[in-house]
Short mmCIF file of C-alpha atoms and ligand atoms in Angstrom, two decimals:
data_model
loop_
_atom_site.label_atom_id
_atom_site.label_comp_id
_atom_site.label_asym_id
_atom_site.label_seq_id
_atom_site.Cartn_x
_atom_site.Cartn_y
_atom_site.Cartn_z
CA MET U 1 -64.46 14.24 39.08
CA THR U 2 -66.48 14.21 42.28
CA GLN U 3 -66.64 10.90 44.10
CA LEU U 4 -70.25 9.79 44.21
CA SER U 5 -71.80 8.74 47.43
CA LEU U 6 -73.47 5.42 46.81
CA SER U 7 -76.27 5.51 49.32
CA PRO U 8 -79.88 5.91 48.17
CA ASN U 9 -80.37 8.85 50.54
CA ASP U 10 -77.79 10.96 48.74
CA ILE U 11 -78.71 10.14 45.17
CA ASP U 12 -80.02 13.00 43.06
CA LEU U 13 -80.48 11.94 39.45
CA THR U 14 -81.15 15.51 38.31
CA ASP U 15 -77.38 16.03 38.51
CA PRO U 16 -76.07 15.93 34.92
CA GLU U 17 -72.53 15.37 36.15
CA ILE U 18 -73.44 11.76 36.99
CA PHE U 19 -74.12 11.21 33.29
CA GLU U 20 -71.40 13.44 31.85
CA THR U 21 -68.79 11.51 33.84
CA ASN U 22 -70.36 8.15 32.97
CA GLN U 23 -71.12 7.13 36.54
CA ALA U 24 -74.85 6.52 36.09
CA HIS U 25 -74.52 2.75 35.79
CA GLU U 26 -72.90 2.55 39.24
CA VAL U 27 -75.80 4.51 40.69
CA PHE U 28 -78.39 2.37 38.90
CA ARG U 29 -76.79 -0.87 40.05
CA MET U 30 -77.00 0.30 43.65
CA LEU U 31 -80.57 1.56 43.28
CA ARG U 32 -81.78 -1.71 41.70
CA ARG U 33 -80.35 -3.56 44.68
CA GLU U 34 -81.24 -1.21 47.52
CA ALA U 35 -84.09 1.06 46.41
CA PRO U 36 -85.56 -0.05 43.06
CA VAL U 37 -88.42 2.44 43.32
CA HIS U 38 -86.56 5.35 44.86
CA TRP U 39 -87.82 8.76 45.91
CA ASN U 40 -85.57 11.45 44.43
CA ALA U 41 -85.99 14.26 46.93
CA GLU U 42 -86.91 17.76 45.85
CA ASN U 43 -83.98 20.15 45.47
CA GLU U 44 -83.85 23.96 45.03
CA VAL U 45 -84.82 23.75 41.37
CA MET U 46 -86.71 20.53 40.79
CA ARG U 47 -89.60 18.78 42.49
CA GLY U 48 -89.18 15.26 43.80
CA PHE U 49 -90.02 12.19 41.69
CA TRP U 50 -89.72 8.40 41.72
CA ASN U 51 -86.71 6.76 40.11
CA VAL U 52 -87.85 3.46 38.58
CA THR U 53 -84.89 1.20 37.81
CA LYS U 54 -86.29 -2.34 37.40
CA TYR U 55 -87.36 -3.81 34.05
CA ALA U 56 -90.61 -5.34 35.37
CA ASP U 57 -91.73 -2.01 36.81
CA VAL U 58 -91.22 -0.13 33.52
CA ILE U 59 -93.30 -2.81 31.79
CA ALA U 60 -96.04 -2.42 34.40
CA ILE U 61 -96.11 1.39 34.06
CA SER U 62 -96.14 1.25 30.26
CA ARG U 63 -99.01 -1.26 30.25
CA ASN U 64 -101.20 1.25 32.01
CA PRO U 65 -101.30 4.53 30.07
CA GLU U 66 -104.54 5.57 31.80
CA LEU U 67 -103.00 5.35 35.25
CA TYR U 68 -99.58 6.67 34.21
CA ILE U 69 -100.13 9.46 31.68
CA SER U 70 -97.84 11.35 29.29
CA SER U 71 -99.72 14.64 28.95
CA HIS U 72 -98.40 16.17 32.18
CA GLY U 73 -94.67 15.90 31.56
CA ILE U 74 -92.45 13.24 30.04
CA THR U 75 -89.13 14.12 31.63
CA GLN U 76 -87.94 14.29 35.22
CA MET U 77 -87.97 18.09 35.07
CA GLU U 78 -90.77 19.63 37.06
CA PRO U 79 -89.48 23.01 38.20
CA VAL U 80 -90.25 24.06 41.79
CA ILE U 81 -91.11 27.52 40.49
CA LYS U 82 -93.66 26.88 37.78
CA ASN U 83 -93.35 29.04 34.71
CA PRO U 84 -96.55 28.95 32.64
CA MET U 85 -94.40 29.12 29.52
CA ASP U 86 -92.78 25.77 30.40
CA GLU U 87 -95.98 23.83 29.80
CA VAL U 88 -96.53 25.59 26.51
CA MET U 89 -92.96 24.99 25.38
CA GLN U 90 -93.10 21.32 26.34
CA GLY U 91 -96.29 20.88 24.35
CA PHE U 92 -98.35 19.22 27.10
CA GLY U 93 -101.12 17.31 25.31
CA LYS U 94 -100.00 18.58 21.89
CA MET U 95 -97.53 16.09 20.48
CA LEU U 96 -97.94 12.38 19.89
CA ILE U 97 -95.48 11.75 22.70
CA THR U 98 -97.34 14.04 25.14
CA THR U 99 -100.87 12.85 24.29
CA ASP U 100 -102.85 10.14 26.10
CA PRO U 101 -105.32 7.61 24.77
CA PRO U 102 -107.86 7.71 23.24
CA ARG U 103 -106.63 10.69 21.18
CA HIS U 104 -103.11 9.28 21.08
CA VAL U 105 -104.22 6.13 19.25
CA ARG U 106 -105.98 8.12 16.55
CA LEU U 107 -103.13 10.58 16.11
CA ARG U 108 -100.61 7.77 15.78
CA ARG U 109 -102.69 5.99 13.17
CA LEU U 110 -102.40 9.01 10.88
CA VAL U 111 -98.74 8.26 10.31
CA ASN U 112 -97.84 4.80 11.55
CA LYS U 113 -98.22 2.92 8.27
CA GLY U 114 -95.14 4.76 7.02
CA PHE U 115 -93.08 3.43 9.91
CA THR U 116 -93.87 -0.31 10.00
CA PRO U 117 -90.96 -2.71 9.53
CA ARG U 118 -92.25 -3.49 6.05
CA ALA U 119 -92.46 0.18 4.99
CA VAL U 120 -89.05 0.92 6.44
CA GLY U 121 -87.48 -2.14 4.84
CA ALA U 122 -88.34 -0.73 1.43
CA MET U 123 -86.02 2.21 2.19
CA GLU U 124 -82.86 0.15 2.62
CA ILE U 125 -81.33 0.89 -0.78
CA HIS U 126 -81.93 4.58 -0.36
CA ILE U 127 -80.44 4.61 3.13
CA ARG U 128 -77.39 2.78 1.82
CA ASP U 129 -76.98 5.53 -0.79
CA ILE U 130 -77.02 8.19 1.91
CA VAL U 131 -74.42 6.26 3.91
CA THR U 132 -72.24 5.85 0.83
CA ARG U 133 -72.23 9.60 0.27
CA ILE U 134 -71.33 10.28 3.91
CA LEU U 135 -68.45 7.80 3.80
CA ASP U 136 -67.24 9.08 0.40
CA ASP U 137 -66.81 12.47 2.04
CA ILE U 138 -64.53 11.15 4.79
CA GLU U 139 -62.60 8.65 2.67
CA LYS U 140 -59.73 10.94 1.78
CA LYS U 141 -59.23 12.28 5.30
CA PRO U 142 -57.00 10.50 7.82
CA GLY U 143 -59.47 10.99 10.64
CA VAL U 144 -62.63 12.84 11.64
CA ASP U 145 -64.90 13.66 14.52
CA PHE U 146 -67.12 10.61 14.17
CA VAL U 147 -70.11 12.35 15.76
CA THR U 148 -70.35 15.43 13.57
CA GLU U 149 -69.05 13.96 10.31
CA VAL U 150 -70.66 10.52 10.36
CA ALA U 151 -73.12 9.64 13.13
CA ALA U 152 -75.11 12.87 13.07
CA LEU U 153 -75.47 13.07 9.31
CA LEU U 154 -77.37 9.87 8.63
CA PRO U 155 -80.41 10.35 10.92
CA LEU U 156 -80.45 14.03 9.95
CA ALA U 157 -80.64 13.19 6.24
CA VAL U 158 -83.26 10.46 6.73
CA ILE U 159 -85.63 12.52 8.85
CA CYS U 160 -85.17 15.75 6.86
CA GLU U 161 -85.86 13.99 3.55
CA MET U 162 -88.95 12.36 5.03
CA MET U 163 -90.23 15.76 6.11
CA GLY U 164 -89.33 17.46 2.85
CA CYS U 165 -86.79 19.77 4.50
CA PRO U 166 -84.27 20.97 1.87
CA ARG U 167 -80.61 20.10 2.22
CA SER U 168 -79.63 23.75 2.69
CA ASP U 169 -81.51 23.71 6.01
CA TRP U 170 -80.11 20.47 7.47
CA ASN U 171 -77.37 22.28 9.38
CA LEU U 172 -79.96 24.50 10.98
CA MET U 173 -81.97 21.43 12.04
CA PHE U 174 -78.80 19.93 13.52
CA ASP U 175 -78.10 23.08 15.57
CA LEU U 176 -81.68 23.45 16.73
CA THR U 177 -81.99 19.80 17.78
CA ASN U 178 -78.82 20.22 19.84
CA LYS U 179 -80.36 23.22 21.57
CA VAL U 180 -83.72 21.58 22.24
CA LEU U 181 -82.39 18.23 23.50
CA GLY U 182 -78.88 19.15 24.60
CA GLY U 183 -79.62 22.64 25.92
CA GLY U 184 -78.17 21.77 29.32
CA ASP U 185 -74.70 21.47 27.83
CA PRO U 186 -72.65 24.72 27.74
CA GLU U 187 -71.34 23.84 24.25
CA TYR U 188 -74.80 24.36 22.79
CA GLN U 189 -75.66 27.47 24.83
CA THR U 190 -74.36 29.74 22.09
CA ASP U 191 -77.23 32.24 22.47
CA VAL U 192 -76.25 32.88 26.11
CA PRO U 193 -73.30 35.15 27.09
CA GLU U 194 -70.26 33.00 27.79
CA ALA U 195 -69.99 33.93 31.47
CA GLU U 196 -73.54 32.70 32.14
CA ARG U 197 -73.26 29.31 30.44
CA GLY U 198 -73.64 26.10 32.45
CA THR U 199 -76.44 27.32 34.72
CA VAL U 200 -80.01 26.05 34.96
CA GLU U 201 -81.21 29.38 33.60
CA ALA U 202 -78.85 29.11 30.61
CA ALA U 203 -80.29 25.67 29.88
CA ARG U 204 -83.84 26.95 30.04
CA GLN U 205 -83.00 29.87 27.75
CA THR U 206 -81.24 27.63 25.25
CA ILE U 207 -84.09 25.12 25.09
CA THR U 208 -86.63 27.94 24.74
CA SER U 209 -84.73 29.74 22.02
CA GLY U 210 -84.05 26.50 20.11
CA SER U 211 -87.71 25.52 20.33
CA MET U 212 -88.92 28.96 19.23
CA GLN U 213 -86.65 28.91 16.18
CA MET U 214 -87.81 25.40 15.36
CA PHE U 215 -91.47 26.47 15.62
CA GLN U 216 -90.85 29.49 13.42
CA TYR U 217 -89.12 27.39 10.79
CA TRP U 218 -91.86 24.77 10.61
CA ALA U 219 -94.68 27.34 10.77
CA ASN U 220 -93.25 28.96 7.63
CA PHE U 221 -92.69 25.57 6.06
CA ILE U 222 -96.31 24.51 6.60
CA GLN U 223 -97.58 27.82 5.24
CA ALA U 224 -95.55 27.36 2.07
CA HIS U 225 -96.77 23.76 1.81
CA ARG U 226 -100.39 24.75 1.97
CA LYS U 227 -99.84 26.90 -1.13
CA ASP U 228 -97.61 24.45 -2.95
CA TRP U 229 -98.51 20.92 -1.79
CA LYS U 230 -95.82 18.24 -1.92
CA ASP U 231 -95.88 14.51 -1.37
CA ASP U 232 -93.89 14.28 1.87
CA LEU U 233 -94.80 13.72 5.51
CA VAL U 234 -95.91 17.33 6.02
CA GLY U 235 -98.03 17.00 2.88
CA LEU U 236 -99.58 13.84 4.29
CA LEU U 237 -100.38 15.62 7.55
CA ILE U 238 -101.99 18.54 5.70
CA GLU U 239 -104.33 16.08 3.96
CA ALA U 240 -104.96 13.93 7.05
CA GLU U 241 -108.24 13.90 8.94
CA LEU U 242 -108.78 13.20 12.61
CA ASP U 243 -112.42 12.34 13.39
CA GLY U 244 -113.54 14.10 10.23
CA ASP U 245 -111.53 17.27 10.84
CA LYS U 246 -108.37 18.36 9.12
CA LEU U 247 -105.37 18.98 11.38
CA ASN U 248 -104.65 22.63 12.07
CA ASP U 249 -101.26 24.29 11.66
CA GLU U 250 -100.45 23.89 15.33
CA ASP U 251 -101.07 20.12 15.26
CA ILE U 252 -98.83 19.74 12.21
CA LEU U 253 -96.21 21.99 13.71
CA TRP U 254 -95.93 19.81 16.82
CA PHE U 255 -95.74 16.68 14.67
CA ALA U 256 -92.84 18.14 12.69
CA PHE U 257 -91.12 19.36 15.84
CA LEU U 258 -91.39 15.93 17.49
CA LEU U 259 -90.15 13.99 14.48
CA ILE U 260 -87.12 16.21 13.93
CA VAL U 261 -86.19 16.20 17.59
CA ALA U 262 -86.93 12.52 18.29
CA GLY U 263 -85.33 11.18 15.13
CA ASN U 264 -81.99 12.93 15.29
CA GLU U 265 -80.01 12.98 18.47
CA THR U 266 -81.22 9.54 19.59
CA THR U 267 -80.04 7.65 16.53
CA ARG U 268 -76.87 9.75 16.39
CA ASN U 269 -75.95 8.60 19.88
CA ALA U 270 -76.72 4.98 19.20
CA ILE U 271 -74.31 5.14 16.24
CA SER U 272 -71.58 6.97 18.18
CA GLY U 273 -72.09 4.86 21.30
CA GLY U 274 -71.99 1.71 19.20
CA MET U 275 -68.71 2.81 17.61
CA LEU U 276 -67.25 3.43 21.07
CA ALA U 277 -68.50 0.11 22.49
CA LEU U 278 -67.07 -1.83 19.55
CA HIS U 279 -63.76 -0.02 19.94
CA GLU U 280 -63.60 -0.75 23.66
CA ASN U 281 -64.43 -4.42 23.07
CA PRO U 282 -62.08 -5.45 20.25
CA ALA U 283 -63.03 -9.12 20.40
CA GLU U 284 -66.67 -8.18 19.83
CA LYS U 285 -65.71 -5.85 16.98
CA GLN U 286 -63.75 -8.70 15.41
CA LYS U 287 -66.84 -10.92 15.51
CA VAL U 288 -68.79 -8.33 13.53
CA LEU U 289 -65.93 -7.90 11.05
CA ASP U 290 -65.75 -11.66 10.53
CA ASN U 291 -69.51 -12.04 10.28
CA PRO U 292 -71.36 -8.84 9.29
CA ALA U 293 -74.63 -10.79 9.28
CA LEU U 294 -74.50 -10.42 13.07
CA LEU U 295 -75.59 -6.83 12.58
CA SER U 296 -79.06 -7.78 11.42
CA SER U 297 -79.45 -10.64 13.87
CA THR U 298 -78.06 -9.51 17.23
CA ALA U 299 -75.35 -6.83 17.17
CA VAL U 300 -77.58 -3.81 16.50
CA GLU U 301 -79.87 -4.89 19.33
CA GLU U 302 -76.90 -5.14 21.67
CA ILE U 303 -75.75 -1.65 20.66
CA LEU U 304 -79.24 -0.36 21.47
CA ARG U 305 -79.31 -2.12 24.83
CA TRP U 306 -75.81 -1.00 25.70
CA THR U 307 -76.19 2.66 24.71
CA SER U 308 -79.87 3.22 25.66
CA PRO U 309 -79.73 6.69 24.03
CA VAL U 310 -82.91 7.91 25.67
CA ALA U 311 -81.87 7.92 29.31
CA HIS U 312 -85.36 8.29 30.68
CA MET U 313 -89.00 9.06 30.00
CA ALA U 314 -91.48 10.01 32.71
CA ARG U 315 -95.18 9.57 33.45
CA VAL U 316 -97.52 11.22 35.96
CA ALA U 317 -99.80 9.09 38.17
CA THR U 318 -103.50 9.99 37.81
CA ARG U 319 -104.42 8.47 41.19
CA ASP U 320 -102.79 7.05 44.29
CA THR U 321 -101.27 3.67 43.54
CA GLU U 322 -98.58 1.24 44.59
CA LEU U 323 -95.42 0.16 42.81
CA ARG U 324 -93.14 -2.50 44.32
CA GLY U 325 -94.44 -1.65 47.77
CA GLN U 326 -93.99 2.12 47.42
CA GLN U 327 -97.00 4.42 47.69
CA ILE U 328 -97.15 6.59 44.57
CA LYS U 329 -99.40 9.63 45.06
CA GLU U 330 -101.67 11.17 42.48
CA GLY U 331 -99.77 13.84 40.54
CA GLN U 332 -96.32 12.42 41.28
CA ARG U 333 -93.88 11.60 38.50
CA VAL U 334 -92.35 8.22 37.87
CA VAL U 335 -89.11 8.34 35.89
CA MET U 336 -88.25 5.20 33.91
CA TRP U 337 -84.49 4.80 33.53
CA TYR U 338 -83.96 2.77 30.36
CA GLY U 339 -80.20 2.46 30.88
CA SER U 340 -80.91 0.77 34.18
CA VAL U 341 -83.65 -1.62 33.08
CA ASN U 342 -81.49 -2.65 30.14
CA ARG U 343 -78.85 -3.88 32.61
CA ASP U 344 -81.30 -5.45 35.04
CA GLU U 345 -79.70 -8.61 36.45
CA ASP U 346 -83.13 -10.28 36.68
CA VAL U 347 -83.54 -10.10 32.89
CA PHE U 348 -80.12 -10.05 31.25
CA ALA U 349 -77.40 -12.61 31.87
CA ASP U 350 -74.07 -10.93 32.61
CA PRO U 351 -75.62 -7.49 31.88
CA TYR U 352 -72.38 -5.51 32.07
CA ARG U 353 -70.86 -7.49 29.22
CA PHE U 354 -71.16 -6.03 25.71
CA ASP U 355 -71.98 -9.15 23.70
CA VAL U 356 -72.75 -8.76 19.99
CA THR U 357 -74.26 -12.26 19.91
CA ARG U 358 -76.57 -11.75 22.89
CA ALA U 359 -79.87 -13.62 22.54
CA PRO U 360 -82.49 -13.21 23.77
CA ASN U 361 -82.18 -9.45 24.08
CA ASP U 362 -85.55 -7.92 24.88
CA HIS U 363 -84.21 -4.48 25.77
CA LEU U 364 -86.47 -1.47 26.23
CA ALA U 365 -84.31 1.18 24.53
CA PHE U 366 -87.36 2.18 22.45
CA GLY U 367 -89.78 2.02 25.37
CA ILE U 368 -92.80 -0.28 25.12
CA GLY U 369 -96.56 -0.05 24.74
CA GLU U 370 -98.67 2.95 23.83
CA HIS U 371 -95.71 5.25 23.08
CA PHE U 372 -93.27 2.63 21.73
CA CYS U 373 -90.83 4.50 19.50
CA LEU U 374 -92.47 5.23 16.18
CA GLY U 375 -89.06 5.44 14.50
CA ALA U 376 -87.62 2.18 15.86
CA GLY U 377 -87.59 0.55 12.41
CA PHE U 378 -85.70 3.48 10.91
CA ALA U 379 -83.21 3.59 13.76
CA ARG U 380 -82.52 -0.15 13.48
CA LEU U 381 -82.05 0.00 9.73
CA GLU U 382 -79.79 3.06 9.93
CA LEU U 383 -77.61 1.33 12.52
CA LYS U 384 -77.36 -1.86 10.51
CA VAL U 385 -76.46 -0.18 7.23
CA ILE U 386 -73.98 2.32 8.64
CA PHE U 387 -71.97 -0.34 10.47
CA GLU U 388 -72.08 -2.70 7.48
CA GLU U 389 -70.66 0.00 5.23
CA LEU U 390 -68.22 1.40 7.76
CA PHE U 391 -66.61 -1.95 8.51
CA ARG U 392 -66.57 -2.95 4.85
CA ARG U 393 -64.74 0.21 3.84
CA PHE U 394 -62.71 1.08 6.94
CA PRO U 395 -62.23 -2.15 8.93
CA ASP U 396 -59.47 -0.64 11.06
CA ILE U 397 -61.53 2.39 12.16
CA HIS U 398 -60.83 3.09 15.82
CA VAL U 399 -61.26 5.78 18.46
CA ASP U 400 -58.20 7.98 18.65
CA GLY U 401 -58.61 10.70 21.25
CA ASP U 402 -60.85 11.83 24.07
CA VAL U 403 -64.54 11.04 24.22
CA GLN U 404 -66.65 14.05 25.16
CA ARG U 405 -70.01 13.21 26.67
CA LEU U 406 -73.12 15.34 26.72
CA ARG U 407 -74.07 17.04 29.95
CA SER U 408 -77.63 15.73 30.11
CA THR U 409 -79.85 13.57 32.27
CA PHE U 410 -82.17 12.90 29.33
CA ILE U 411 -80.01 11.90 26.38
CA GLY U 412 -77.10 9.52 26.88
CA GLY U 413 -75.03 11.46 24.43
CA ILE U 414 -71.56 11.68 22.95
CA LYS U 415 -70.63 15.10 21.56
CA HIS U 416 -67.24 14.30 20.08
CA LEU U 417 -65.48 11.08 19.22
CA PRO U 418 -62.22 11.36 17.25
CA VAL U 419 -61.55 8.38 14.99
CA THR U 420 -58.84 7.41 12.50
CA TYR U 421 -58.95 4.79 9.75
CA THR U 422 -57.52 3.69 6.43
CA SER U 423 -59.52 2.52 3.43
CA ALA U 424 -59.81 -1.22 2.91
CA MET Z 1 -107.73 -19.41 26.88
CA LYS Z 2 -108.31 -16.92 24.08
CA VAL Z 3 -105.78 -14.37 22.88
CA THR Z 4 -106.52 -11.11 21.03
CA VAL Z 5 -104.61 -8.54 19.00
CA ASP Z 6 -105.73 -4.93 19.37
CA HIS Z 7 -105.67 -3.58 15.81
CA ASP Z 8 -105.69 0.01 17.06
CA LEU Z 9 -102.23 -0.64 18.46
CA CYS Z 10 -100.71 -3.33 16.20
CA GLU Z 11 -98.03 -2.08 13.78
CA GLY Z 12 -96.81 -5.30 12.23
CA ASN Z 13 -93.67 -5.70 14.32
CA MET Z 14 -93.80 -9.48 13.75
CA LYS Z 15 -92.78 -10.40 17.28
CA CYS Z 16 -95.93 -12.44 17.91
CA GLN Z 17 -95.58 -14.34 14.66
CA ALA Z 18 -91.97 -15.14 15.50
CA ALA Z 19 -92.93 -16.34 18.99
CA ALA Z 20 -95.97 -18.40 17.96
CA PRO Z 21 -96.38 -18.82 14.19
CA GLU Z 22 -99.19 -21.36 14.72
CA VAL Z 23 -101.24 -18.70 16.46
CA PHE Z 24 -100.39 -15.35 14.83
CA GLU Z 25 -100.03 -14.23 11.25
CA VAL Z 26 -99.00 -10.74 10.12
CA ARG Z 27 -100.70 -9.99 6.80
CA ASP Z 28 -100.11 -7.51 3.98
CA ASP Z 29 -101.99 -4.80 5.86
CA ASP Z 30 -99.24 -4.85 8.54
CA LEU Z 31 -101.68 -6.21 11.12
CA ALA Z 32 -101.39 -9.45 13.07
CA TYR Z 33 -104.32 -11.89 13.03
CA VAL Z 34 -105.11 -14.64 15.50
CA LEU Z 35 -105.47 -17.97 13.71
CA VAL Z 36 -106.99 -20.08 16.48
CA ASP Z 37 -110.08 -19.82 18.59
CA GLU Z 38 -108.60 -21.34 21.73
CA VAL Z 39 -104.87 -21.44 22.39
CA PRO Z 40 -103.88 -25.11 22.84
CA ASP Z 41 -102.05 -25.88 26.08
CA GLU Z 42 -98.83 -26.83 24.34
CA LEU Z 43 -98.61 -23.35 22.74
CA ARG Z 44 -99.33 -21.39 25.87
CA THR Z 45 -95.72 -20.56 26.67
CA ASN Z 46 -95.15 -19.32 23.13
CA VAL Z 47 -98.24 -17.12 23.28
CA GLU Z 48 -97.14 -15.90 26.69
CA ASN Z 49 -93.92 -14.77 24.99
CA ALA Z 50 -95.89 -13.02 22.26
CA VAL Z 51 -97.86 -11.14 24.91
CA ARG Z 52 -94.65 -10.17 26.68
CA LEU Z 53 -92.67 -9.21 23.58
CA CYS Z 54 -95.18 -7.19 21.55
CA PRO Z 55 -93.60 -3.71 21.43
CA ARG Z 56 -97.03 -2.10 21.36
CA GLN Z 57 -98.48 -4.38 24.05
CA ALA Z 58 -101.24 -5.11 21.53
CA VAL Z 59 -101.36 -8.87 22.20
CA ARG Z 60 -103.45 -9.71 25.25
CA TRP Z 61 -105.08 -12.68 26.91
CA GLN Z 62 -108.82 -12.32 26.80
CA LYS Z 63 -110.29 -12.08 30.28
CA GLU Z 64 -112.61 -15.00 31.10
CA GLN Z 65 -116.27 -14.00 30.94
CA LYS Z 66 -118.05 -14.90 34.17
C1 LIG H 501 -81.82 4.74 18.51
C2 LIG H 501 -82.67 5.69 18.24
C3 LIG H 501 -83.93 5.96 19.02
C4 LIG H 501 -84.22 5.70 20.33
C5 LIG H 501 -83.34 5.06 21.39
C6 LIG H 501 -85.57 6.16 20.56
C7 LIG H 501 -86.24 6.04 21.77
C8 LIG H 501 -87.56 6.34 21.98
C9 LIG H 501 -88.30 6.09 23.20
C10 LIG H 501 -87.71 5.48 24.47
C11 LIG H 501 -89.57 6.47 23.01
C12 LIG H 501 -90.73 6.27 23.98
C13 LIG H 501 -91.23 7.50 24.64
C14 LIG H 501 -92.22 7.19 25.75
O1 LIG H 501 -92.50 6.03 26.08
O2 LIG H 501 -92.72 8.17 26.34
C15 LIG H 501 -89.65 7.02 21.67
C16 LIG H 501 -90.78 7.56 21.10
C17 LIG H 501 -90.81 8.15 19.84
N1 LIG H 501 -89.79 8.13 18.89
FE1 LIG H 501 -87.97 7.32 19.10
N2 LIG H 501 -86.06 6.68 19.41
C18 LIG H 501 -85.10 6.58 18.43
C19 LIG H 501 -85.20 6.96 17.11
C20 LIG H 501 -86.30 7.57 16.55
C21 LIG H 501 -86.43 7.96 15.16
C22 LIG H 501 -85.37 7.73 14.09
C23 LIG H 501 -87.64 8.57 15.04
C24 LIG H 501 -88.29 9.17 13.83
C25 LIG H 501 -88.09 8.78 12.60
C26 LIG H 501 -88.30 8.52 16.33
C27 LIG H 501 -89.54 9.01 16.61
C28 LIG H 501 -90.24 8.80 17.78
C29 LIG H 501 -91.59 9.29 18.01
C30 LIG H 501 -92.45 10.06 17.05
C31 LIG H 501 -91.95 8.87 19.31
C32 LIG H 501 -93.28 9.11 20.02
C33 LIG H 501 -94.19 7.93 19.84
C34 LIG H 501 -95.50 8.06 20.59
O3 LIG H 501 -95.61 8.83 21.56
O4 LIG H 501 -96.45 7.36 20.20
N3 LIG H 501 -87.45 7.91 17.22
N4 LIG H 501 -88.41 6.90 21.06
#
């Protein structure tokens, strides 16, 4: 492991090694203290951008979606050599998450009634059934890879069922999500010759090929749906009208793409990261075992704060402005580091302590404002139910082997987490 | 001071009602409604919290008309 230099001048947060080796929190702590709005200099591949690490600044940016827009890039990645395909592949202005108001508001209102806390709450029994099936499948085994056999399966099932995607295709969705969101990790670069894996080009190829396959799949799916309408989310989108017009195939395609990608890996990593945090803090795990009601009151929120599965989202400034004394120029990117703001000493008491009874806990793991996570209710419910059932059935479940983290600056991910357990 | 809820943004997250139940009510349509014309002084801090905690930033103080 390389020793990180902890001076703002040397920090380059495009380096996935910082995240893969779990050193990001050290960097963030230093940046919050010494350079809370920090210019990340351009390197050979990526243009420069602002690292925003304080809670109050992320709130200020999110409150102003006209000044800080989402339609010109939502990640730190702005390649020095522009490839026109990149903008197409990233769906600038096409998806909910890459659209600005006023269109964003109208697009979101097509679907948001299905995602309110009340609507989601009605799904609890069904989600518990899915969890029961997942845990039935591991019951007889002495141990499993918690990520692939537990954490990944729940969000995959929930989102695929919502979309109407048949069970026989869930594995494909799992693989494609890994490529689209985790394409920077050599493990998922299976379409690239082995000798070339691990490079920036391999990442770009993997993300492109994963996205293309995802588009193809959903294009066919929508076609079939138009002939044989079904009452699922894709069906709803086919019927929906935006300002008197029906959505076209491309609009629906991007909706499907976003939901599959946004709903999967994020929740998976909150579940895996929560398992790891509870294992590493046995006294906190004991509190949850003794009082499972903590899950619905405070523990799930602490898992979300602690894991912050979306490492960052970005915005582009539409005019020259100022943030905490720094001059932000029109066209520059500001990158909001959720893992940092969720450990901001000005907001959270003792922020480096994992505390399942923490209150208040106004973390920003789901962002805030215009683009606040549409699936937050689902993610919260999935986390609550899976830990309730896990600890009821396998109270002694614990990590038993090496944790493998994802090589990514975007998703705070865990790829593999061996666990062992016995049935209660 | 007056407070408003932007119904284009509101998604019934209940944070405002939890922070200031005397001022906000989330109804069956999953939208929050403001129950008072003027926010009384003693409830200002609670409403301030509602403004701060709304995940959609839909709760806002109304700017004074000059
Ligand atoms: C723990 C799990 C999750 C985390 C940490 C998470 C995080 C986030 C964050 C930070 C954003 C804000 C993006 C921005 O401000 O630019 C977001 C947006 C979004 N999330 Fe999630 N998410 C999770 C689960 C889900 C699930 C389960 C779904 C779908 C069922 C989902 C669907 C979406 C969608 C559609 C958006 C875009 C909303 C918009 O632009 O209006 N997410 N999520």
